[in-house]
Every structure is written in structure tokens, then in C-alpha cells.
Amino acid sequence: AEESDDEGAPMTQQQTEAFERREKRLMSGVEALQQAGATIDKEVGVVAASKEWAGAEDSEEEMERHATEAFQRRERRLTFSAEVLERETAMGDKEVAVVTGEKEWAGAEESDDE
């Protein structure tokens, strides 16, 4: 009996082997997590918080200062990157000589299509 995918097309041997390798990797990962004592699918309780997160209590001034500092850091990174790109010359901007080859590349495979 041939296996088939959702659309009814028969699965190839390659697809079947790939599926089996994936399942094996997933199972070994689950086993490793279980051996390490990792919690998988555990019921947890939800507790109502009595106040907002500590970071949410920042004042408008502090939030504005943080946004300004983040913007300045980003601008410094962009400026630095632009300066580096200006100093480097891209390979496409150089003049090169074109030489006619006497024979095919040693590693190239022959093809009847050419």
C-alpha cells in the first residue's frame, strides 16, 4: 500500500525518509528535554497582579530620554556603516581586463545542451 499526502499524490521514498528523519530528530529532542528535567505541557495557575510592571511606572521624561538615546545610538550605527561603505570600493567599481580562455575549465562538466 502506497502512502499519500493530503492531496492524494503518492509520497516518494525521499519524502518518506525526510519525514522519518524529522520525526527522529523531534523525538530525540523531547527525550533530551525530559532527561534534563524540563517541564513540558504542565498546568499552571494564573495570579492577578496587584500593580503594573515596574517598568511601566516610568515618567514621560524618562521614556522620552530612552527613545532619544535609542535614536542617537541607531544614528551612530548608520553613520558608521555609511562611512565604512564609502571608504571601501566595491568590486563592481573596478576596471578589469577580460581574457579569452584557451580551453574549458578543468572542473566544468561537459554538456550537450551548449
mmCIF file with all atom_site columns, C-alpha atoms in Angstrom:
data_model
loop_
_atom_site.group_PDB
_atom_site.id
_atom_site.type_symbol
_atom_site.label_atom_id
_atom_site.label_alt_id
_atom_site.label_comp_id
_atom_site.label_asym_id
_atom_site.label_entity_id
_atom_site.label_seq_id
_atom_site.pdbx_PDB_ins_code
_atom_site.Cartn_x
_atom_site.Cartn_y
_atom_site.Cartn_z
_atom_site.occupancy
_atom_site.B_iso_or_equiv
_atom_site.pdbx_formal_charge
_atom_site.auth_seq_id
_atom_site.auth_comp_id
_atom_site.auth_asym_id
_atom_site.auth_atom_id
_atom_site.pdbx_PDB_model_num
ATOM 1   C CA . ALA A 1 1   ? 0.000  0.000  0.000   1.00 0.00 ? 1   ALA A CA 1
ATOM 2   C CA . GLU A 1 2   ? 1.458  3.350  -1.029  1.00 0.00 ? 2   GLU A CA 1
ATOM 3   C CA . GLU A 1 3   ? 1.265  6.285  1.356   1.00 0.00 ? 3   GLU A CA 1
ATOM 4   C CA . SER A 1 4   ? -0.221 9.514  0.043   1.00 0.00 ? 4   SER A CA 1
ATOM 5   C CA . ASP A 1 5   ? -0.169 13.131 1.123   1.00 0.00 ? 5   ASP A CA 1
ATOM 6   C CA . ASP A 1 6   ? -3.223 15.339 1.773   1.00 0.00 ? 6   ASP A CA 1
ATOM 7   C CA . GLU A 1 7   ? -3.866 15.868 -1.934  1.00 0.00 ? 7   GLU A CA 1
ATOM 8   C CA . GLY A 1 8   ? -3.822 12.148 -2.757  1.00 0.00 ? 8   GLY A CA 1
ATOM 9   C CA . ALA A 1 9   ? -0.471 12.154 -4.603  1.00 0.00 ? 9   ALA A CA 1
ATOM 10  C CA . PRO A 1 10  ? 1.778  9.205  -3.706  1.00 0.00 ? 10  PRO A CA 1
ATOM 11  C CA . MET A 1 11  ? 4.641  10.070 -1.375  1.00 0.00 ? 11  MET A CA 1
ATOM 12  C CA . THR A 1 12  ? 8.075  9.464  -2.792  1.00 0.00 ? 12  THR A CA 1
ATOM 13  C CA . GLN A 1 13  ? 10.727 7.455  -0.991  1.00 0.00 ? 13  GLN A CA 1
ATOM 14  C CA . GLN A 1 14  ? 12.678 10.691 -0.435  1.00 0.00 ? 14  GLN A CA 1
ATOM 15  C CA . GLN A 1 15  ? 9.685  12.375 1.226   1.00 0.00 ? 15  GLN A CA 1
ATOM 16  C CA . THR A 1 16  ? 9.115  9.345  3.437   1.00 0.00 ? 16  THR A CA 1
ATOM 17  C CA . GLU A 1 17  ? 12.765 9.247  4.507   1.00 0.00 ? 17  GLU A CA 1
ATOM 18  C CA . ALA A 1 18  ? 12.801 13.001 5.193   1.00 0.00 ? 18  ALA A CA 1
ATOM 19  C CA . PHE A 1 19  ? 9.651  12.648 7.309   1.00 0.00 ? 19  PHE A CA 1
ATOM 20  C CA . GLU A 1 20  ? 11.166 9.777  9.293   1.00 0.00 ? 20  GLU A CA 1
ATOM 21  C CA . ARG A 1 21  ? 14.422 11.707 9.907   1.00 0.00 ? 21  ARG A CA 1
ATOM 22  C CA . ARG A 1 22  ? 12.426 14.730 11.109  1.00 0.00 ? 22  ARG A CA 1
ATOM 23  C CA . GLU A 1 23  ? 10.355 12.605 13.473  1.00 0.00 ? 23  GLU A CA 1
ATOM 24  C CA . LYS A 1 24  ? 13.526 11.004 14.841  1.00 0.00 ? 24  LYS A CA 1
ATOM 25  C CA . ARG A 1 25  ? 15.082 14.453 15.491  1.00 0.00 ? 25  ARG A CA 1
ATOM 26  C CA . LEU A 1 26  ? 11.923 15.687 17.197  1.00 0.00 ? 26  LEU A CA 1
ATOM 27  C CA . MET A 1 27  ? 11.682 12.626 19.422  1.00 0.00 ? 27  MET A CA 1
ATOM 28  C CA . SER A 1 28  ? 15.347 12.841 20.429  1.00 0.00 ? 28  SER A CA 1
ATOM 29  C CA . GLY A 1 29  ? 14.782 16.498 21.351  1.00 0.00 ? 29  GLY A CA 1
ATOM 30  C CA . VAL A 1 30  ? 11.777 15.606 23.511  1.00 0.00 ? 30  VAL A CA 1
ATOM 31  C CA . GLU A 1 31  ? 13.743 12.840 25.216  1.00 0.00 ? 31  GLU A CA 1
ATOM 32  C CA . ALA A 1 32  ? 16.655 15.201 25.912  1.00 0.00 ? 32  ALA A CA 1
ATOM 33  C CA . LEU A 1 33  ? 14.298 17.760 27.449  1.00 0.00 ? 33  LEU A CA 1
ATOM 34  C CA . GLN A 1 34  ? 12.675 15.107 29.622  1.00 0.00 ? 34  GLN A CA 1
ATOM 35  C CA . GLN A 1 35  ? 16.057 13.828 30.827  1.00 0.00 ? 35  GLN A CA 1
ATOM 36  C CA . ALA A 1 36  ? 17.126 17.383 31.657  1.00 0.00 ? 36  ALA A CA 1
ATOM 37  C CA . GLY A 1 37  ? 14.025 17.781 33.778  1.00 0.00 ? 37  GLY A CA 1
ATOM 38  C CA . ALA A 1 38  ? 12.380 20.339 31.524  1.00 0.00 ? 38  ALA A CA 1
ATOM 39  C CA . THR A 1 39  ? 8.691  20.892 32.138  1.00 0.00 ? 39  THR A CA 1
ATOM 40  C CA . ILE A 1 40  ? 6.573  20.048 29.133  1.00 0.00 ? 40  ILE A CA 1
ATOM 41  C CA . ASP A 1 41  ? 2.827  20.780 28.988  1.00 0.00 ? 41  ASP A CA 1
ATOM 42  C CA . LYS A 1 42  ? 2.331  21.488 32.662  1.00 0.00 ? 42  LYS A CA 1
ATOM 43  C CA . GLU A 1 43  ? -0.773 23.131 34.125  1.00 0.00 ? 43  GLU A CA 1
ATOM 44  C CA . VAL A 1 44  ? -0.006 26.482 35.750  1.00 0.00 ? 44  VAL A CA 1
ATOM 45  C CA . GLY A 1 45  ? -2.112 28.848 37.777  1.00 0.00 ? 45  GLY A CA 1
ATOM 46  C CA . VAL A 1 46  ? -2.752 32.466 36.834  1.00 0.00 ? 46  VAL A CA 1
ATOM 47  C CA . VAL A 1 47  ? -2.462 35.055 39.584  1.00 0.00 ? 47  VAL A CA 1
ATOM 48  C CA . ALA A 1 48  ? -3.853 38.593 39.343  1.00 0.00 ? 48  ALA A CA 1
ATOM 49  C CA . ALA A 1 49  ? -1.188 41.253 39.838  1.00 0.00 ? 49  ALA A CA 1
ATOM 50  C CA . SER A 1 50  ? -1.815 43.986 42.369  1.00 0.00 ? 50  SER A CA 1
ATOM 51  C CA . LYS A 1 51  ? 0.116  46.614 40.393  1.00 0.00 ? 51  LYS A CA 1
ATOM 52  C CA . GLU A 1 52  ? 1.570  47.247 36.931  1.00 0.00 ? 52  GLU A CA 1
ATOM 53  C CA . TRP A 1 53  ? 5.051  46.142 35.920  1.00 0.00 ? 53  TRP A CA 1
ATOM 54  C CA . ALA A 1 54  ? 7.865  48.138 37.474  1.00 0.00 ? 54  ALA A CA 1
ATOM 55  C CA . GLY A 1 55  ? 8.981  49.428 34.056  1.00 0.00 ? 55  GLY A CA 1
ATOM 56  C CA . ALA A 1 56  ? 5.528  50.812 33.335  1.00 0.00 ? 56  ALA A CA 1
ATOM 57  C CA . GLU A 1 57  ? 5.903  53.369 36.114  1.00 0.00 ? 57  GLU A CA 1
ATOM 58  C CA . ASP A 1 58  ? 8.487  55.391 34.158  1.00 0.00 ? 58  ASP A CA 1
ATOM 59  C CA . SER A 1 59  ? 7.675  59.043 33.732  1.00 0.00 ? 59  SER A CA 1
ATOM 60  C CA . GLU A 1 60  ? 7.117  60.671 30.365  1.00 0.00 ? 60  GLU A CA 1
ATOM 61  C CA . GLU A 1 61  ? 10.543 62.346 30.686  1.00 0.00 ? 61  GLU A CA 1
ATOM 62  C CA . GLU A 1 62  ? 12.285 59.016 31.243  1.00 0.00 ? 62  GLU A CA 1
ATOM 63  C CA . MET A 1 63  ? 10.507 57.406 28.294  1.00 0.00 ? 63  MET A CA 1
ATOM 64  C CA . GLU A 1 64  ? 11.401 60.378 26.071  1.00 0.00 ? 64  GLU A CA 1
ATOM 65  C CA . ARG A 1 65  ? 15.052 60.214 27.212  1.00 0.00 ? 65  ARG A CA 1
ATOM 66  C CA . HIS A 1 66  ? 15.182 56.499 26.474  1.00 0.00 ? 66  HIS A CA 1
ATOM 67  C CA . ALA A 1 67  ? 13.678 56.990 22.999  1.00 0.00 ? 67  ALA A CA 1
ATOM 68  C CA . THR A 1 68  ? 16.147 59.803 22.268  1.00 0.00 ? 68  THR A CA 1
ATOM 69  C CA . GLU A 1 69  ? 19.122 57.697 23.376  1.00 0.00 ? 69  GLU A CA 1
ATOM 70  C CA . ALA A 1 70  ? 17.949 54.748 21.268  1.00 0.00 ? 70  ALA A CA 1
ATOM 71  C CA . PHE A 1 71  ? 17.547 57.046 18.246  1.00 0.00 ? 71  PHE A CA 1
ATOM 72  C CA . GLN A 1 72  ? 21.030 58.513 18.741  1.00 0.00 ? 72  GLN A CA 1
ATOM 73  C CA . ARG A 1 73  ? 22.602 55.028 19.022  1.00 0.00 ? 73  ARG A CA 1
ATOM 74  C CA . ARG A 1 74  ? 20.849 53.985 15.815  1.00 0.00 ? 74  ARG A CA 1
ATOM 75  C CA . GLU A 1 75  ? 22.027 57.124 14.013  1.00 0.00 ? 75  GLU A CA 1
ATOM 76  C CA . ARG A 1 76  ? 25.631 56.490 15.142  1.00 0.00 ? 76  ARG A CA 1
ATOM 77  C CA . ARG A 1 77  ? 25.457 52.910 13.819  1.00 0.00 ? 77  ARG A CA 1
ATOM 78  C CA . LEU A 1 78  ? 24.039 54.075 10.478  1.00 0.00 ? 78  LEU A CA 1
ATOM 79  C CA . THR A 1 79  ? 26.617 56.858 10.134  1.00 0.00 ? 79  THR A CA 1
ATOM 80  C CA . PHE A 1 80  ? 29.475 54.490 10.964  1.00 0.00 ? 80  PHE A CA 1
ATOM 81  C CA . SER A 1 81  ? 28.233 51.931 8.438   1.00 0.00 ? 81  SER A CA 1
ATOM 82  C CA . ALA A 1 82  ? 27.842 54.605 5.735   1.00 0.00 ? 82  ALA A CA 1
ATOM 83  C CA . GLU A 1 83  ? 31.411 55.831 6.361   1.00 0.00 ? 83  GLU A CA 1
ATOM 84  C CA . VAL A 1 84  ? 32.790 52.300 6.087   1.00 0.00 ? 84  VAL A CA 1
ATOM 85  C CA . LEU A 1 85  ? 30.904 51.724 2.840   1.00 0.00 ? 85  LEU A CA 1
ATOM 86  C CA . GLU A 1 86  ? 32.240 54.998 1.403   1.00 0.00 ? 86  GLU A CA 1
ATOM 87  C CA . ARG A 1 87  ? 35.855 54.025 2.218   1.00 0.00 ? 87  ARG A CA 1
ATOM 88  C CA . GLU A 1 88  ? 35.568 50.573 0.670   1.00 0.00 ? 88  GLU A CA 1
ATOM 89  C CA . THR A 1 89  ? 35.364 50.284 -3.068  1.00 0.00 ? 89  THR A CA 1
ATOM 90  C CA . ALA A 1 90  ? 33.015 47.660 -4.337  1.00 0.00 ? 90  ALA A CA 1
ATOM 91  C CA . MET A 1 91  ? 34.441 45.077 -6.697  1.00 0.00 ? 91  MET A CA 1
ATOM 92  C CA . GLY A 1 92  ? 31.964 46.168 -9.365  1.00 0.00 ? 92  GLY A CA 1
ATOM 93  C CA . ASP A 1 93  ? 33.543 49.643 -9.483  1.00 0.00 ? 93  ASP A CA 1
ATOM 94  C CA . LYS A 1 94  ? 36.984 48.419 -10.667 1.00 0.00 ? 94  LYS A CA 1
ATOM 95  C CA . GLU A 1 95  ? 38.264 48.169 -14.209 1.00 0.00 ? 95  GLU A CA 1
ATOM 96  C CA . VAL A 1 96  ? 39.317 44.634 -15.077 1.00 0.00 ? 96  VAL A CA 1
ATOM 97  C CA . ALA A 1 97  ? 40.787 43.074 -18.191 1.00 0.00 ? 97  ALA A CA 1
ATOM 98  C CA . VAL A 1 98  ? 38.823 40.359 -19.957 1.00 0.00 ? 98  VAL A CA 1
ATOM 99  C CA . VAL A 1 99  ? 40.970 37.496 -21.259 1.00 0.00 ? 99  VAL A CA 1
ATOM 100 C CA . THR A 1 100 ? 39.798 34.900 -23.760 1.00 0.00 ? 100 THR A CA 1
ATOM 101 C CA . GLY A 1 101 ? 40.197 31.383 -22.399 1.00 0.00 ? 101 GLY A CA 1
ATOM 102 C CA . GLU A 1 102 ? 42.127 28.848 -24.471 1.00 0.00 ? 102 GLU A CA 1
ATOM 103 C CA . LYS A 1 103 ? 40.278 25.832 -23.056 1.00 0.00 ? 103 LYS A CA 1
ATOM 104 C CA . GLU A 1 104 ? 37.333 24.917 -20.812 1.00 0.00 ? 104 GLU A CA 1
ATOM 105 C CA . TRP A 1 105 ? 37.641 24.990 -17.038 1.00 0.00 ? 105 TRP A CA 1
ATOM 106 C CA . ALA A 1 106 ? 39.168 21.849 -15.625 1.00 0.00 ? 106 ALA A CA 1
ATOM 107 C CA . GLY A 1 107 ? 36.300 21.277 -13.171 1.00 0.00 ? 107 GLY A CA 1
ATOM 108 C CA . ALA A 1 108 ? 33.471 22.089 -15.569 1.00 0.00 ? 108 ALA A CA 1
ATOM 109 C CA . GLU A 1 109 ? 31.294 19.228 -16.750 1.00 0.00 ? 109 GLU A CA 1
ATOM 110 C CA . GLU A 1 110 ? 30.670 18.824 -20.460 1.00 0.00 ? 110 GLU A CA 1
ATOM 111 C CA . SER A 1 111 ? 27.063 19.315 -21.543 1.00 0.00 ? 111 SER A CA 1
ATOM 112 C CA . ASP A 1 112 ? 25.337 18.556 -24.820 1.00 0.00 ? 112 ASP A CA 1
ATOM 113 C CA . ASP A 1 113 ? 22.950 21.483 -24.198 1.00 0.00 ? 113 ASP A CA 1
ATOM 114 C CA . GLU A 1 114 ? 25.572 24.093 -25.097 1.00 0.00 ? 114 GLU A CA 1
#
